[in-house]
Amino acid sequence: VNVLNSFSEDIVAMAKKIKLLALDVDGVLTDGSIYIDANGNESKKFYVHDGYGIVSIREKFGIETVVISGRSSEALLYRLKELNITKYWVGQTDKLAAINIILQEGSIASHQILFVGDDIPDLDVIENVGLFVAVSNAHKMVKNKAHYITQKSGGCGAVREVCDLIEYSYENRN
């Protein structure tokens, strides 16, 4: 991965420990837009490069991705199936509760979780993850508390950027 080494040494060091990628959906995996037709059917736009990054870190390094979303939609469930993301919480406004379930399972420690968020509800997890990332179009309070802010915006390559960070970190482990 040629990212021109744009990641700081501190962030790379934190990313080397990551074993689980946890993502919000609206504003992270999507640009935050929700399309609703006259019949009430909802659709979302996903960025194909984000999906490739998710699959790539799973295949190369065994890093699974979980999704924790305050909303649920058929479009999201379809995309999760496409990406073979089998662990997810939808309609889950308490994101910390989902993180705590992961931690209670015992195979992942908090410092091994990278969470990507964009809005105030995502801040609840910050003390319980090793690396908290805000997308570039996140709420100001989220960006102020994040360990790292992506250059790309949600739904437009931010998740791929995070996957590239993980890949770069793993390839430069010593």
CSV table of C-alpha atoms in Angstrom, one decimal:
chain,number,residue,atom,x,y,z
A,1,VAL,CA,0.0,0.0,0.0
A,2,ASN,CA,1.5,3.3,-1.0
A,3,VAL,CA,0.0,5.9,1.3
A,4,LEU,CA,3.1,8.1,1.0
A,5,ASN,CA,3.6,7.4,4.7
A,6,SER,CA,1.1,10.1,5.5
A,7,PHE,CA,0.3,8.4,8.9
A,8,SER,CA,2.1,9.6,12.0
A,9,GLU,CA,4.4,7.2,13.9
A,10,ASP,CA,2.0,7.3,16.9
A,11,ILE,CA,-1.0,6.4,14.8
A,12,VAL,CA,0.9,3.6,13.0
A,13,ALA,CA,2.0,2.2,16.4
A,14,MET,CA,-1.6,2.2,17.7
A,15,ALA,CA,-2.8,0.6,14.4
A,16,LYS,CA,-0.3,-2.3,14.7
A,17,LYS,CA,-2.3,-3.6,17.7
A,18,ILE,CA,-5.7,-3.5,15.9
A,19,LYS,CA,-7.5,-6.9,15.6
A,20,LEU,CA,-11.1,-5.6,15.0
A,21,LEU,CA,-12.5,-2.7,12.9
A,22,ALA,CA,-15.8,-1.3,14.2
A,23,LEU,CA,-17.7,1.0,12.0
A,24,ASP,CA,-20.7,3.3,12.3
A,25,VAL,CA,-22.7,3.4,9.1
A,26,ASP,CA,-24.5,6.6,8.2
A,27,GLY,CA,-21.8,9.2,7.6
A,28,VAL,CA,-19.0,6.6,7.7
A,29,LEU,CA,-19.8,3.7,5.3
A,30,THR,CA,-22.2,6.1,3.6
A,31,ASP,CA,-22.1,9.9,3.0
A,32,GLY,CA,-24.9,10.3,5.5
A,33,SER,CA,-27.6,10.7,2.8
A,34,ILE,CA,-30.7,8.6,3.0
A,35,TYR,CA,-32.7,8.1,-0.2
A,36,ILE,CA,-36.5,7.4,0.3
A,37,ASP,CA,-38.8,6.9,-2.6
A,38,ALA,CA,-42.6,7.7,-2.7
A,39,ASN,CA,-43.4,4.3,-1.3
A,40,GLY,CA,-41.1,4.7,1.7
A,41,ASN,CA,-38.4,2.4,0.3
A,42,GLU,CA,-35.0,3.4,1.6
A,43,SER,CA,-31.7,3.1,-0.3
A,44,LYS,CA,-28.1,4.1,0.5
A,45,LYS,CA,-25.0,4.7,-1.5
A,46,PHE,CA,-21.9,2.7,-0.6
A,47,TYR,CA,-18.3,3.3,-1.9
A,48,VAL,CA,-16.8,0.2,-3.6
A,49,HIS,CA,-13.3,1.0,-2.5
A,50,ASP,CA,-14.4,0.9,1.2
A,51,GLY,CA,-15.7,-2.6,0.6
A,52,TYR,CA,-12.5,-3.7,-1.0
A,53,GLY,CA,-10.5,-2.4,2.0
A,54,ILE,CA,-12.7,-4.3,4.4
A,55,VAL,CA,-12.3,-7.5,2.5
A,56,SER,CA,-8.6,-7.0,2.0
A,57,ILE,CA,-7.7,-6.6,5.7
A,58,ARG,CA,-9.8,-9.7,6.6
A,59,GLU,CA,-8.1,-11.8,3.9
A,60,LYS,CA,-4.5,-10.6,4.5
A,61,PHE,CA,-4.5,-10.1,8.3
A,62,GLY,CA,-7.6,-11.8,9.7
A,63,ILE,CA,-9.0,-8.5,10.8
A,64,GLU,CA,-12.8,-8.7,11.0
A,65,THR,CA,-15.2,-5.8,10.7
A,66,VAL,CA,-18.2,-5.2,12.8
A,67,VAL,CA,-20.9,-2.6,12.2
A,68,ILE,CA,-22.7,-0.7,14.9
A,69,SER,CA,-25.5,1.5,13.5
A,70,GLY,CA,-28.2,3.5,15.2
A,71,ARG,CA,-30.4,2.8,12.2
A,72,SER,CA,-31.4,-0.3,10.3
A,73,SER,CA,-32.3,-0.7,6.6
A,74,GLU,CA,-32.6,-3.5,4.1
A,75,ALA,CA,-30.0,-1.8,2.0
A,76,LEU,CA,-27.5,-1.9,4.8
A,77,LEU,CA,-28.3,-5.6,5.6
A,78,TYR,CA,-27.8,-6.4,1.9
A,79,ARG,CA,-24.4,-4.7,1.8
A,80,LEU,CA,-23.2,-6.4,5.0
A,81,LYS,CA,-24.1,-9.7,3.5
A,82,GLU,CA,-22.2,-8.8,0.3
A,83,LEU,CA,-19.1,-7.9,2.4
A,84,ASN,CA,-19.5,-11.1,4.6
A,85,ILE,CA,-19.8,-8.9,7.7
A,86,THR,CA,-21.6,-11.3,10.0
A,87,LYS,CA,-21.4,-9.5,13.3
A,88,TYR,CA,-23.4,-6.3,13.4
A,89,TRP,CA,-25.8,-4.2,15.6
A,90,VAL,CA,-28.4,-2.3,13.7
A,91,GLY,CA,-31.0,0.0,15.4
A,92,GLN,CA,-28.4,0.2,18.2
A,93,THR,CA,-28.2,3.7,19.5
A,94,ASP,CA,-26.1,2.6,22.5
A,95,LYS,CA,-22.8,1.9,20.7
A,96,LEU,CA,-20.9,1.4,23.9
A,97,ALA,CA,-23.2,-1.6,24.8
A,98,ALA,CA,-22.2,-3.3,21.5
A,99,ILE,CA,-18.5,-2.6,22.2
A,100,ASN,CA,-18.9,-4.1,25.7
A,101,ILE,CA,-20.5,-7.2,24.3
A,102,ILE,CA,-17.4,-7.6,22.1
A,103,LEU,CA,-15.1,-7.1,25.0
A,104,GLN,CA,-17.1,-9.6,27.2
A,105,GLU,CA,-16.6,-12.3,24.6
A,106,GLY,CA,-12.9,-12.2,25.6
A,107,SER,CA,-11.1,-12.7,22.4
A,108,ILE,CA,-10.5,-8.9,21.8
A,109,ALA,CA,-9.2,-6.4,24.2
A,110,SER,CA,-10.2,-2.7,24.1
A,111,HIS,CA,-6.8,-1.6,22.8
A,112,GLN,CA,-7.2,-3.9,19.8
A,113,ILE,CA,-10.4,-2.2,18.5
A,114,LEU,CA,-10.4,0.7,16.0
A,115,PHE,CA,-13.7,2.5,15.8
A,116,VAL,CA,-14.6,4.9,13.0
A,117,GLY,CA,-17.4,7.4,13.7
A,118,ASP,CA,-18.8,10.7,12.6
A,119,ASP,CA,-21.3,12.1,15.2
A,120,ILE,CA,-21.9,12.6,18.9
A,121,PRO,CA,-23.3,9.1,19.7
A,122,ASP,CA,-20.1,7.6,18.5
A,123,LEU,CA,-18.1,9.4,21.3
A,124,ASP,CA,-19.5,7.0,23.9
A,125,VAL,CA,-17.0,4.3,22.8
A,126,ILE,CA,-13.9,6.4,22.9
A,127,GLU,CA,-12.6,5.2,26.3
A,128,ASN,CA,-13.2,1.6,25.3
A,129,VAL,CA,-11.3,1.4,22.0
A,130,GLY,CA,-7.6,1.6,21.2
A,131,LEU,CA,-7.9,3.9,18.2
A,132,PHE,CA,-10.8,6.3,17.6
A,133,VAL,CA,-11.0,7.7,14.1
A,134,ALA,CA,-13.3,10.5,12.8
A,135,VAL,CA,-14.1,10.9,9.2
A,136,SER,CA,-13.2,14.3,7.7
A,137,ASN,CA,-16.8,15.4,7.6
A,138,ALA,CA,-17.5,14.4,11.2
A,139,HIS,CA,-19.1,16.7,13.8
A,140,LYS,CA,-16.5,19.1,15.2
A,141,MET,CA,-16.7,17.6,18.7
A,142,VAL,CA,-15.9,14.1,17.3
A,143,LYS,CA,-12.9,15.4,15.3
A,144,ASN,CA,-11.7,17.2,18.4
A,145,LYS,CA,-11.5,14.0,20.4
A,146,ALA,CA,-10.4,11.6,17.7
A,147,HIS,CA,-6.9,10.1,17.6
A,148,TYR,CA,-6.9,10.4,13.8
A,149,ILE,CA,-9.1,12.3,11.3
A,150,THR,CA,-9.3,10.8,7.8
A,151,GLN,CA,-8.5,12.9,4.8
A,152,LYS,CA,-11.5,11.3,2.9
A,153,SER,CA,-15.1,11.9,4.0
A,154,GLY,CA,-17.6,9.3,5.0
A,155,GLY,CA,-18.9,7.2,2.1
A,156,CYS,CA,-16.1,8.5,-0.1
A,157,GLY,CA,-13.1,6.5,0.9
A,158,ALA,CA,-12.7,7.2,4.6
A,159,VAL,CA,-13.1,3.5,5.5
A,160,ARG,CA,-10.6,2.5,2.8
A,161,GLU,CA,-8.1,5.1,4.2
A,162,VAL,CA,-8.5,3.4,7.6
A,163,CYS,CA,-8.0,0.0,6.1
A,164,ASP,CA,-4.9,1.3,4.3
A,165,LEU,CA,-3.6,2.6,7.7
A,166,ILE,CA,-4.1,-0.9,9.2
A,167,GLU,CA,-2.5,-2.6,6.2
A,168,TYR,CA,0.5,-0.1,6.3
A,169,SER,CA,0.9,-0.7,10.0
A,170,TYR,CA,0.8,-4.5,9.7
A,171,GLU,CA,3.3,-4.5,6.8
A,172,ASN,CA,5.7,-2.3,8.8
A,173,ARG,CA,5.6,-4.3,12.1
A,174,ASN,CA,8.8,-5.2,13.8
